[in-house]
Amino acid sequence: VGSTMLQICRAQGVKTIAVASSQSKLDYCREELGASHTINYKETPDFAGLIKEYTNGKGVNVIQDPVLGGPNFKQNLESLAMDSRWVIYGSMGGLKPEENASLVKPLLKRSSILFSTLKSRSNDYKAKLIADMYGFCQPKFASGELRPIIDRSYALSQVGEAHSYIESNQNIGKVVLTNDLH
């Protein structure tokens, strides 16, 4: 989701800030996906100051967040601009935000926090979403403006190895399984 969003933003001329845990991921985001700025949250855990610097003190208009819980929750709260949106679509950092996280800032900034998941959506909703995304993205993939980011491919018989690789958080893009079990 993040790599596609960076590409779509680049195509639309939108400035982006990629936040990740390793320099190799950040380099890829900048060089290959068009991120305007990058932040390593492990090296700069209090990254809201950098966000303010990159946005001339305003903060960001949209946060796309697959993590939810964990140490970045408060930094995300601090990074929101006036009338911003924070879209939380995953819980890789757990389901609990940090202790003592105050929602006063997004309240005063009139920020919207949207939680979304496809797990509880109907098949009809998912089919329409796929059709809408296909209509928007397919011409861009055909022209090369967007491209799928595939890190590695494993045979289905190597699913354990593939899962271990994903758990190591080293992948940049998708890990694909191919069926070798005939």
Short mmCIF file of C-alpha atoms in Angstrom, two decimals:
data_model
loop_
_atom_site.label_atom_id
_atom_site.label_comp_id
_atom_site.label_asym_id
_atom_site.label_seq_id
_atom_site.Cartn_x
_atom_site.Cartn_y
_atom_site.Cartn_z
CA VAL A 1 0.00 0.00 0.00
CA GLY A 2 2.75 2.44 0.96
CA SER A 3 4.85 1.88 -2.15
CA THR A 4 1.83 2.31 -4.42
CA MET A 5 0.71 5.41 -2.54
CA LEU A 6 4.16 6.98 -2.91
CA GLN A 7 4.05 6.34 -6.65
CA ILE A 8 0.54 7.79 -7.00
CA CYS A 9 1.53 10.86 -5.00
CA ARG A 10 4.64 11.34 -7.15
CA ALA A 11 2.52 11.12 -10.30
CA GLN A 12 0.16 13.76 -8.88
CA GLY A 13 3.00 16.06 -7.77
CA VAL A 14 2.23 15.59 -4.06
CA LYS A 15 5.11 15.96 -1.61
CA THR A 16 5.56 12.94 0.64
CA ILE A 17 7.48 11.95 3.75
CA ALA A 18 8.30 8.26 4.09
CA VAL A 19 8.91 6.95 7.61
CA ALA A 20 10.60 3.56 7.94
CA SER A 21 12.97 1.56 10.12
CA SER A 22 16.02 1.19 7.87
CA GLN A 23 18.14 3.36 5.62
CA SER A 24 17.86 0.87 2.75
CA LYS A 25 14.05 1.15 2.79
CA LEU A 26 14.25 4.94 2.97
CA ASP A 27 16.76 5.11 0.10
CA TYR A 28 14.41 2.97 -1.98
CA CYS A 29 11.45 5.20 -1.09
CA ARG A 30 13.34 8.30 -2.18
CA GLU A 31 15.20 6.98 -5.23
CA GLU A 32 12.69 4.52 -6.68
CA LEU A 33 9.29 5.64 -5.38
CA GLY A 34 9.71 9.42 -5.30
CA ALA A 35 9.47 10.26 -1.59
CA SER A 36 10.28 13.94 -1.06
CA HIS A 37 11.72 13.35 2.41
CA THR A 38 12.53 10.31 4.53
CA ILE A 39 12.79 9.68 8.25
CA ASN A 40 14.31 6.70 10.05
CA TYR A 41 12.12 6.37 13.15
CA LYS A 42 14.69 4.13 14.86
CA GLU A 43 17.39 6.80 14.55
CA THR A 44 14.97 9.68 15.17
CA PRO A 45 12.23 8.37 17.48
CA ASP A 46 10.95 11.91 18.13
CA PHE A 47 10.43 12.57 14.42
CA ALA A 48 7.56 15.06 14.73
CA GLY A 49 10.12 17.88 14.80
CA LEU A 50 11.47 16.80 11.42
CA ILE A 51 7.93 16.61 10.06
CA LYS A 52 7.37 20.21 11.20
CA GLU A 53 10.67 21.24 9.60
CA TYR A 54 9.82 19.56 6.27
CA THR A 55 6.34 21.17 6.23
CA ASN A 56 7.37 24.69 7.33
CA GLY A 57 5.76 24.16 10.73
CA LYS A 58 2.37 23.07 9.38
CA GLY A 59 2.44 19.29 9.80
CA VAL A 60 1.16 16.73 7.32
CA ASN A 61 -2.24 16.69 5.65
CA VAL A 62 -2.55 12.90 5.52
CA ILE A 63 -0.93 10.08 7.49
CA GLN A 64 -1.28 6.61 6.01
CA ASP A 65 -0.63 4.24 8.91
CA PRO A 66 -0.49 0.42 8.85
CA VAL A 67 0.95 0.30 12.39
CA LEU A 68 -1.52 1.93 14.90
CA GLY A 69 0.09 0.99 18.24
CA GLY A 70 3.69 1.28 19.21
CA PRO A 71 6.08 4.15 19.72
CA ASN A 72 5.06 6.22 16.66
CA PHE A 73 1.51 6.93 17.86
CA LYS A 74 2.37 10.12 19.77
CA GLN A 75 4.69 11.29 16.99
CA ASN A 76 1.87 10.88 14.49
CA LEU A 77 -0.43 12.91 16.75
CA GLU A 78 2.18 15.68 16.87
CA SER A 79 2.69 15.57 13.09
CA LEU A 80 -0.89 16.33 12.04
CA ALA A 81 -1.68 19.61 10.28
CA MET A 82 -4.88 21.63 10.65
CA ASP A 83 -7.86 19.79 9.04
CA SER A 84 -5.70 16.73 8.41
CA ARG A 85 -6.60 13.06 8.05
CA TRP A 86 -4.99 10.05 9.70
CA VAL A 87 -5.93 6.79 8.00
CA ILE A 88 -5.17 3.71 10.10
CA TYR A 89 -5.55 0.51 8.09
CA GLY A 90 -3.49 -2.00 10.06
CA SER A 91 -2.23 -2.89 13.49
CA MET A 92 1.34 -4.08 12.91
CA GLY A 93 2.39 -2.24 16.09
CA GLY A 94 -0.38 -3.79 18.17
CA LEU A 95 -3.89 -2.67 18.96
CA LYS A 96 -3.09 -0.33 21.85
CA PRO A 97 -1.78 3.18 21.36
CA GLU A 98 0.88 4.43 23.72
CA GLU A 99 -0.10 5.08 27.32
CA ASN A 100 -1.07 8.68 28.06
CA ALA A 101 -1.53 9.53 24.38
CA SER A 102 -3.73 12.61 24.32
CA LEU A 103 -6.25 13.19 21.56
CA VAL A 104 -6.45 16.91 22.36
CA LYS A 105 -4.11 17.86 19.47
CA PRO A 106 -6.17 16.25 16.71
CA LEU A 107 -9.31 17.68 18.30
CA LEU A 108 -7.90 21.21 18.26
CA LYS A 109 -6.60 20.72 14.71
CA ARG A 110 -9.98 19.39 13.50
CA SER A 111 -8.20 16.24 12.34
CA SER A 112 -10.10 13.18 11.20
CA ILE A 113 -8.91 9.77 12.30
CA LEU A 114 -10.26 7.00 10.07
CA PHE A 115 -9.95 3.32 10.88
CA SER A 116 -10.40 1.00 7.94
CA THR A 117 -10.09 -2.69 7.20
CA LEU A 118 -11.31 -4.90 4.43
CA LYS A 119 -11.74 -7.90 6.72
CA SER A 120 -15.25 -6.92 7.80
CA ARG A 121 -16.37 -5.62 4.38
CA SER A 122 -18.80 -7.49 2.16
CA ASN A 123 -17.65 -9.25 -0.98
CA ASP A 124 -19.71 -6.75 -3.02
CA TYR A 125 -17.85 -3.84 -1.42
CA LYS A 126 -14.50 -5.50 -2.08
CA ALA A 127 -15.44 -6.23 -5.71
CA LYS A 128 -16.43 -2.58 -6.30
CA LEU A 129 -13.22 -1.37 -4.63
CA ILE A 130 -11.14 -3.67 -6.83
CA ALA A 131 -12.99 -2.49 -9.95
CA ASP A 132 -12.50 1.18 -8.99
CA MET A 133 -8.80 0.69 -8.25
CA TYR A 134 -8.34 -1.31 -11.45
CA GLY A 135 -9.95 1.46 -13.47
CA PHE A 136 -7.68 4.06 -11.90
CA CYS A 137 -4.43 2.10 -11.69
CA GLN A 138 -4.46 -0.25 -14.69
CA PRO A 139 -3.67 2.44 -17.28
CA LYS A 140 -0.89 3.73 -15.02
CA PHE A 141 0.59 0.23 -14.65
CA ALA A 142 0.28 -0.30 -18.43
CA SER A 143 2.16 2.96 -19.11
CA GLY A 144 4.82 2.23 -16.49
CA GLU A 145 3.82 5.26 -14.39
CA LEU A 146 3.04 2.78 -11.59
CA ARG A 147 4.80 -0.53 -11.09
CA PRO A 148 4.33 -3.41 -8.70
CA ILE A 149 7.11 -3.65 -6.15
CA ILE A 150 8.09 -7.28 -5.68
CA ASP A 151 10.92 -7.97 -3.28
CA ARG A 152 11.29 -11.73 -3.69
CA SER A 153 9.58 -14.81 -4.95
CA TYR A 154 9.47 -18.13 -3.11
CA ALA A 155 8.08 -21.50 -4.08
CA LEU A 156 5.03 -22.52 -2.05
CA SER A 157 7.09 -25.38 -0.62
CA GLN A 158 9.31 -22.64 0.94
CA VAL A 159 6.45 -20.86 2.69
CA GLY A 160 8.20 -21.13 6.08
CA GLU A 161 11.31 -19.42 4.72
CA ALA A 162 9.15 -16.75 3.06
CA HIS A 163 7.29 -16.13 6.30
CA SER A 164 10.55 -15.84 8.24
CA TYR A 165 11.81 -13.31 5.72
CA ILE A 166 8.65 -11.20 6.07
CA GLU A 167 8.90 -11.39 9.88
CA SER A 168 12.47 -10.07 9.66
CA ASN A 169 10.99 -6.82 8.26
CA GLN A 170 13.64 -6.65 5.55
CA ASN A 171 11.36 -6.78 2.54
CA ILE A 172 10.67 -3.74 0.41
CA GLY A 173 7.46 -4.54 -1.43
CA LYS A 174 5.64 -7.82 -1.74
CA VAL A 175 6.86 -11.34 -1.24
CA VAL A 176 5.28 -13.63 -3.83
CA LEU A 177 4.60 -17.36 -3.53
CA THR A 178 4.55 -19.51 -6.66
CA ASN A 179 2.89 -22.91 -6.73
CA ASP A 180 5.38 -25.74 -7.03
CA LEU A 181 3.10 -28.29 -5.33
CA HIS A 182 1.54 -30.17 -8.24
#
